[in-house]
Amino acid sequence: PRSLSLMVARFLACLTALIAPALALHPARLAPRPLPCLMCVPAGFEEAWPQLLEIVDEEAADLALAVDDVAFARGKLSVLASGGVDDLVALNRRLSERLDDWEANAAVELPPYMLEVASPGVSDVLRSDADYAAFKGFGVQATLTEEYKKRTVHEGTLLGRDGEHVLLNLKGRVLKLPRELVAEVRLPSAKREKGDPY
């Protein structure tokens, strides 16, 4: 029964993490966050994870930042947000104060952690609408969770993304990949040429 209640708590936390950003009206919250897995809630955060995500989103929205990811691993609570250095320092300061107050005033006991706020940096994986707009016209590889048009991997030129599809140009034909099937869209790895020192 305890493991079942933990699974239900994790499922509800993940469901809340998926639905809450869609209900928020602040522009910084409209950037879609990668879908979490059903067991995404770190051990020790079962009851507090949805509230913690909400606090992170609120503080980031107040600074007009978009949160790309929140994760907990090896005692580190990592918040990846798009913004400049000064914005990330301000977010770190605000989150630190708010989480300290929240722990002190709420009946919440979090495992020990170190807060780290950072920029996601340059990634080959496209996540936000800004990534899709910036790399429109570039060659990409879309990996799907299940077969679509007899393939799980499609390569083509990125045309964009809307609410329902990721659009690729395959040799002059538009391929509309359903977003719910798209696991990731990534830029191809850089190719090395003979004689490159790096």
PDB file of C-alpha atoms in Angstrom:
ATOM      1  CA  PRO A   1       0.000   0.000   0.000  1.00  0.00           C
ATOM      2  CA  ARG A   2       2.827   2.494   0.787  1.00  0.00           C
ATOM      3  CA  SER A   3       4.478   1.893  -2.596  1.00  0.00           C
ATOM      4  CA  LEU A   4       1.104   2.300  -4.297  1.00  0.00           C
ATOM      5  CA  SER A   5       0.509   5.610  -2.508  1.00  0.00           C
ATOM      6  CA  LEU A   6       4.003   6.774  -3.552  1.00  0.00           C
ATOM      7  CA  MET A   7       3.256   5.855  -7.169  1.00  0.00           C
ATOM      8  CA  VAL A   8      -0.056   7.736  -7.009  1.00  0.00           C
ATOM      9  CA  ALA A   9       1.683  10.763  -5.445  1.00  0.00           C
ATOM     10  CA  ARG A  10       4.335  10.714  -8.164  1.00  0.00           C
ATOM     11  CA  PHE A  11       1.716  10.374 -10.880  1.00  0.00           C
ATOM     12  CA  LEU A  12      -0.293  13.289  -9.489  1.00  0.00           C
ATOM     13  CA  ALA A  13       2.855  15.398  -9.154  1.00  0.00           C
ATOM     14  CA  CYS A  14       3.778  14.706 -12.776  1.00  0.00           C
ATOM     15  CA  LEU A  15       0.237  15.423 -13.915  1.00  0.00           C
ATOM     16  CA  THR A  16       0.283  18.710 -11.998  1.00  0.00           C
ATOM     17  CA  ALA A  17       3.650  19.581 -13.555  1.00  0.00           C
ATOM     18  CA  LEU A  18       2.152  18.995 -17.007  1.00  0.00           C
ATOM     19  CA  ILE A  19      -1.112  20.861 -16.485  1.00  0.00           C
ATOM     20  CA  ALA A  20      -0.081  23.800 -14.278  1.00  0.00           C
ATOM     21  CA  PRO A  21       2.075  25.581 -16.894  1.00  0.00           C
ATOM     22  CA  ALA A  22      -0.724  25.314 -19.448  1.00  0.00           C
ATOM     23  CA  LEU A  23      -3.110  27.037 -17.047  1.00  0.00           C
ATOM     24  CA  ALA A  24      -0.757  29.901 -16.229  1.00  0.00           C
ATOM     25  CA  LEU A  25      -1.142  33.055 -18.255  1.00  0.00           C
ATOM     26  CA  HIS A  26       2.290  34.653 -17.742  1.00  0.00           C
ATOM     27  CA  PRO A  27       4.262  34.691 -21.059  1.00  0.00           C
ATOM     28  CA  ALA A  28       7.379  33.195 -19.463  1.00  0.00           C
ATOM     29  CA  ARG A  29       5.318  30.173 -18.442  1.00  0.00           C
ATOM     30  CA  LEU A  30       4.012  29.475 -21.925  1.00  0.00           C
ATOM     31  CA  ALA A  31       7.262  27.824 -23.070  1.00  0.00           C
ATOM     32  CA  PRO A  32       6.612  24.080 -22.931  1.00  0.00           C
ATOM     33  CA  ARG A  33       8.744  22.120 -20.518  1.00  0.00           C
ATOM     34  CA  PRO A  34       9.868  18.661 -21.663  1.00  0.00           C
ATOM     35  CA  LEU A  35       7.374  16.057 -20.561  1.00  0.00           C
ATOM     36  CA  PRO A  36       8.393  14.330 -17.321  1.00  0.00           C
ATOM     37  CA  CYS A  37       8.221  10.590 -16.933  1.00  0.00           C
ATOM     38  CA  LEU A  38       5.603   9.065 -14.647  1.00  0.00           C
ATOM     39  CA  MET A  39       8.225   8.411 -11.986  1.00  0.00           C
ATOM     40  CA  CYS A  40       9.856  11.838 -12.211  1.00  0.00           C
ATOM     41  CA  VAL A  41       9.494  12.877  -8.584  1.00  0.00           C
ATOM     42  CA  PRO A  42      12.780  12.446  -6.692  1.00  0.00           C
ATOM     43  CA  ALA A  43      12.772  10.366  -3.526  1.00  0.00           C
ATOM     44  CA  GLY A  44      12.171  12.586  -0.516  1.00  0.00           C
ATOM     45  CA  PHE A  45      10.185  15.156  -2.537  1.00  0.00           C
ATOM     46  CA  GLU A  46       6.990  13.140  -3.092  1.00  0.00           C
ATOM     47  CA  GLU A  47       4.613  15.520  -1.337  1.00  0.00           C
ATOM     48  CA  ALA A  48       6.530  18.740  -1.946  1.00  0.00           C
ATOM     49  CA  TRP A  49       7.532  18.409  -5.623  1.00  0.00           C
ATOM     50  CA  PRO A  50       4.418  20.016  -7.213  1.00  0.00           C
ATOM     51  CA  GLN A  51       4.631  22.973  -4.808  1.00  0.00           C
ATOM     52  CA  LEU A  52       8.365  23.295  -5.381  1.00  0.00           C
ATOM     53  CA  LEU A  53       7.838  23.422  -9.169  1.00  0.00           C
ATOM     54  CA  GLU A  54       5.173  26.075  -8.674  1.00  0.00           C
ATOM     55  CA  ILE A  55       7.528  28.203  -6.539  1.00  0.00           C
ATOM     56  CA  VAL A  56      10.286  27.914  -9.162  1.00  0.00           C
ATOM     57  CA  ASP A  57       7.882  28.872 -11.963  1.00  0.00           C
ATOM     58  CA  GLU A  58       6.491  31.850 -10.002  1.00  0.00           C
ATOM     59  CA  GLU A  59       9.893  33.278  -9.149  1.00  0.00           C
ATOM     60  CA  ALA A  60      11.160  32.797 -12.708  1.00  0.00           C
ATOM     61  CA  ALA A  61       8.008  34.391 -14.147  1.00  0.00           C
ATOM     62  CA  ASP A  62       8.453  37.429 -11.892  1.00  0.00           C
ATOM     63  CA  LEU A  63      11.869  37.916 -13.525  1.00  0.00           C
ATOM     64  CA  ALA A  64      10.436  37.150 -17.019  1.00  0.00           C
ATOM     65  CA  LEU A  65      12.558  33.987 -17.292  1.00  0.00           C
ATOM     66  CA  ALA A  66      11.493  30.682 -18.791  1.00  0.00           C
ATOM     67  CA  VAL A  67      12.309  27.547 -16.790  1.00  0.00           C
ATOM     68  CA  ASP A  68      13.656  24.766 -19.007  1.00  0.00           C
ATOM     69  CA  ASP A  69      14.034  22.042 -16.391  1.00  0.00           C
ATOM     70  CA  VAL A  70      14.032  21.312 -12.662  1.00  0.00           C
ATOM     71  CA  ALA A  71      15.819  18.211 -11.424  1.00  0.00           C
ATOM     72  CA  PHE A  72      17.170  16.702  -8.224  1.00  0.00           C
ATOM     73  CA  ALA A  73      20.177  14.386  -8.270  1.00  0.00           C
ATOM     74  CA  ARG A  74      22.985  13.588  -5.841  1.00  0.00           C
ATOM     75  CA  GLY A  75      21.890  16.240  -3.337  1.00  0.00           C
ATOM     76  CA  LYS A  76      21.668  19.009  -5.935  1.00  0.00           C
ATOM     77  CA  LEU A  77      18.431  20.795  -6.824  1.00  0.00           C
ATOM     78  CA  SER A  78      19.147  22.089 -10.336  1.00  0.00           C
ATOM     79  CA  VAL A  79      17.044  24.756 -11.998  1.00  0.00           C
ATOM     80  CA  LEU A  80      17.815  25.425 -15.663  1.00  0.00           C
ATOM     81  CA  ALA A  81      16.433  28.731 -16.881  1.00  0.00           C
ATOM     82  CA  SER A  82      17.016  30.790 -20.002  1.00  0.00           C
ATOM     83  CA  GLY A  83      18.462  34.186 -19.192  1.00  0.00           C
ATOM     84  CA  GLY A  84      21.568  36.237 -18.633  1.00  0.00           C
ATOM     85  CA  VAL A  85      24.022  35.847 -15.769  1.00  0.00           C
ATOM     86  CA  ASP A  86      22.495  38.693 -13.728  1.00  0.00           C
ATOM     87  CA  ASP A  87      19.004  37.232 -14.184  1.00  0.00           C
ATOM     88  CA  LEU A  88      20.159  33.793 -13.048  1.00  0.00           C
ATOM     89  CA  VAL A  89      21.913  35.240  -9.985  1.00  0.00           C
ATOM     90  CA  ALA A  90      18.708  37.108  -9.077  1.00  0.00           C
ATOM     91  CA  LEU A  91      16.655  33.924  -9.556  1.00  0.00           C
ATOM     92  CA  ASN A  92      19.081  31.960  -7.367  1.00  0.00           C
ATOM     93  CA  ARG A  93      18.851  34.569  -4.600  1.00  0.00           C
ATOM     94  CA  ARG A  94      15.045  34.747  -4.770  1.00  0.00           C
ATOM     95  CA  LEU A  95      14.619  30.973  -4.866  1.00  0.00           C
ATOM     96  CA  SER A  96      17.001  30.468  -1.969  1.00  0.00           C
ATOM     97  CA  GLU A  97      15.071  32.940   0.201  1.00  0.00           C
ATOM     98  CA  ARG A  98      11.662  31.656  -0.849  1.00  0.00           C
ATOM     99  CA  LEU A  99      12.539  27.979  -0.350  1.00  0.00           C
ATOM    100  CA  ASP A 100      14.030  28.719   3.082  1.00  0.00           C
ATOM    101  CA  ASP A 101      10.839  30.561   4.086  1.00  0.00           C
ATOM    102  CA  TRP A 102       8.669  27.801   2.638  1.00  0.00           C
ATOM    103  CA  GLU A 103      10.501  25.072   4.551  1.00  0.00           C
ATOM    104  CA  ALA A 104      10.362  27.080   7.789  1.00  0.00           C
ATOM    105  CA  ASN A 105       6.670  28.023   7.555  1.00  0.00           C
ATOM    106  CA  ALA A 106       5.133  24.988   5.891  1.00  0.00           C
ATOM    107  CA  ALA A 107       4.941  21.504   7.296  1.00  0.00           C
ATOM    108  CA  VAL A 108       7.367  20.388   4.605  1.00  0.00           C
ATOM    109  CA  GLU A 109      10.565  18.523   5.229  1.00  0.00           C
ATOM    110  CA  LEU A 110      12.859  18.362   2.240  1.00  0.00           C
ATOM    111  CA  PRO A 111      15.957  16.213   2.041  1.00  0.00           C
ATOM    112  CA  PRO A 112      19.222  18.164   2.283  1.00  0.00           C
ATOM    113  CA  TYR A 113      20.054  19.838  -1.025  1.00  0.00           C
ATOM    114  CA  MET A 114      22.258  22.432  -2.648  1.00  0.00           C
ATOM    115  CA  LEU A 115      20.433  24.858  -4.959  1.00  0.00           C
ATOM    116  CA  GLU A 116      21.998  25.444  -8.374  1.00  0.00           C
ATOM    117  CA  VAL A 117      20.481  27.844 -10.906  1.00  0.00           C
ATOM    118  CA  ALA A 118      22.110  27.737 -14.314  1.00  0.00           C
ATOM    119  CA  SER A 119      21.555  28.292 -17.997  1.00  0.00           C
ATOM    120  CA  PRO A 120      20.868  25.161 -20.030  1.00  0.00           C
ATOM    121  CA  GLY A 121      23.671  26.184 -22.385  1.00  0.00           C
ATOM    122  CA  VAL A 122      23.786  25.151 -25.978  1.00  0.00           C
ATOM    123  CA  SER A 123      22.155  21.814 -26.625  1.00  0.00           C
ATOM    124  CA  ASP A 124      21.674  19.746 -29.725  1.00  0.00           C
ATOM    125  CA  VAL A 125      18.122  18.970 -28.570  1.00  0.00           C
ATOM    126  CA  LEU A 126      15.442  21.527 -29.466  1.00  0.00           C
ATOM    127  CA  ARG A 127      13.091  22.189 -26.565  1.00  0.00           C
ATOM    128  CA  SER A 128      11.455  25.614 -26.653  1.00  0.00           C
ATOM    129  CA  ASP A 129       9.528  27.506 -29.314  1.00  0.00           C
ATOM    130  CA  ALA A 130      12.519  29.862 -29.482  1.00  0.00           C
ATOM    131  CA  ASP A 131      14.763  26.878 -30.378  1.00  0.00           C
ATOM    132  CA  TYR A 132      12.383  25.832 -33.149  1.00  0.00           C
ATOM    133  CA  ALA A 133      12.261  29.387 -34.514  1.00  0.00           C
ATOM    134  CA  ALA A 134      16.045  29.842 -34.311  1.00  0.00           C
ATOM    135  CA  PHE A 135      16.822  26.587 -36.127  1.00  0.00           C
ATOM    136  CA  LYS A 136      14.103  26.782 -38.795  1.00  0.00           C
ATOM    137  CA  GLY A 137      15.717  25.734 -42.092  1.00  0.00           C
ATOM    138  CA  PHE A 138      18.371  23.566 -40.409  1.00  0.00           C
ATOM    139  CA  GLY A 139      18.695  19.836 -40.822  1.00  0.00           C
ATOM    140  CA  VAL A 140      17.305  17.915 -37.845  1.00  0.00           C
ATOM    141  CA  GLN A 141      16.650  14.371 -36.707  1.00  0.00           C
ATOM    142  CA  ALA A 142      13.275  13.662 -35.068  1.00  0.00           C
ATOM    143  CA  THR A 143      13.054  10.556 -32.887  1.00  0.00           C
ATOM    144  CA  LEU A 144       9.567   9.219 -32.193  1.00  0.00           C
ATOM    145  CA  THR A 145       8.195   7.106 -29.361  1.00  0.00           C
ATOM    146  CA  GLU A 146       6.490   4.780 -31.837  1.00  0.00           C
ATOM    147  CA  GLU A 147       6.480   4.103 -35.546  1.00  0.00           C
ATOM    148  CA  TYR A 148       4.958   6.760 -37.818  1.00  0.00           C
ATOM    149  CA  LYS A 149       4.955   6.263 -41.593  1.00  0.00           C
ATOM    150  CA  LYS A 150       6.962   3.050 -41.034  1.00  0.00           C
ATOM    151  CA  ARG A 151       9.848   4.814 -39.211  1.00  0.00           C
ATOM    152  CA  THR A 152      10.793   5.898 -35.690  1.00  0.00           C
ATOM    153  CA  VAL A 153      13.506   8.338 -36.851  1.00  0.00           C
ATOM    154  CA  HIS A 154      12.903  10.993 -39.499  1.00  0.00           C
ATOM    155  CA  GLU A 155      15.589  13.320 -40.872  1.00  0.00           C
ATOM    156  CA  GLY A 156      14.794  16.497 -42.768  1.00  0.00           C
ATOM    157  CA  THR A 157      14.840  20.277 -42.770  1.00  0.00           C
ATOM    158  CA  LEU A 158      12.990  21.878 -39.862  1.00  0.00           C
ATOM    159  CA  LEU A 159      10.009  23.979 -40.922  1.00  0.00           C
ATOM    160  CA  GLY A 160       8.685  24.642 -37.434  1.00  0.00           C
ATOM    161  CA  ARG A 161       6.315  23.412 -34.785  1.00  0.00           C
ATOM    162  CA  ASP A 162       2.716  24.233 -33.950  1.00  0.00           C
ATOM    163  CA  GLY A 163       0.341  22.991 -31.255  1.00  0.00           C
ATOM    164  CA  GLU A 164      -0.169  19.622 -32.925  1.00  0.00           C
ATOM    165  CA  HIS A 165       2.791  18.885 -35.216  1.00  0.00           C
ATOM    166  CA  VAL A 166       6.511  19.165 -35.768  1.00  0.00           C
ATOM    167  CA  LEU A 167       6.945  20.059 -39.433  1.00  0.00           C
ATOM    168  CA  LEU A 168       9.835  18.734 -41.512  1.00  0.00           C
ATOM    169  CA  ASN A 169      10.682  19.148 -45.181  1.00  0.00           C
ATOM    170  CA  LEU A 170      11.678  15.787 -46.660  1.00  0.00           C
ATOM    171  CA  LYS A 171      12.977  16.330 -50.185  1.00  0.00           C
ATOM    172  CA  GLY A 172      10.326  18.940 -50.995  1.00  0.00           C
ATOM    173  CA  ARG A 173       7.461  17.228 -49.158  1.00  0.00           C
ATOM    174  CA  VAL A 174       6.100  18.453 -45.845  1.00  0.00           C
ATOM    175  CA  LEU A 175       5.960  15.785 -43.149  1.00  0.00           C
ATOM    176  CA  LYS A 176       3.698  16.553 -40.173  1.00  0.00           C
ATOM    177  CA  LEU A 177       4.860  14.535 -37.172  1.00  0.00           C
ATOM    178  CA  PRO A 178       2.282  14.430 -34.340  1.00  0.00           C
ATOM    179  CA  ARG A 179       3.825  16.151 -31.293  1.00  0.00           C
ATOM    180  CA  GLU A 180       2.586  13.459 -28.920  1.00  0.00           C
ATOM    181  CA  LEU A 181       4.791  10.930 -30.783  1.00  0.00           C
ATOM    182  CA  VAL A 182       7.925  13.105 -30.868  1.00  0.00           C
ATOM    183  CA  ALA A 183      10.416  12.081 -28.172  1.00  0.00           C
ATOM    184  CA  GLU A 184      13.052  14.591 -29.272  1.00  0.00           C
ATOM    185  CA  VAL A 185      14.200  16.735 -32.163  1.00  0.00           C
ATOM    186  CA  ARG A 186      17.942  17.288 -32.364  1.00  0.00           C
ATOM    187  CA  LEU A 187      20.463  18.973 -34.569  1.00  0.00           C
ATOM    188  CA  PRO A 188      22.928  16.602 -36.219  1.00  0.00           C
ATOM    189  CA  SER A 189      26.283  16.136 -34.524  1.00  0.00           C
ATOM    190  CA  ALA A 190      29.112  18.199 -35.933  1.00  0.00           C
ATOM    191  CA  LYS A 191      31.171  16.274 -38.432  1.00  0.00           C
ATOM    192  CA  ARG A 192      34.920  16.214 -38.240  1.00  0.00           C
ATOM    193  CA  GLU A 193      37.047  16.615 -41.272  1.00  0.00           C
ATOM    194  CA  LYS A 194      40.448  15.095 -41.818  1.00  0.00           C
ATOM    195  CA  GLY A 195      43.078  17.395 -40.374  1.00  0.00           C
ATOM    196  CA  ASP A 196      40.804  19.080 -37.787  1.00  0.00           C
ATOM    197  CA  PRO A 197      42.832  19.616 -34.608  1.00  0.00           C
ATOM    198  CA  TYR A 198      39.753  19.336 -32.349  1.00  0.00           C
TER     199      TYR A 198
END
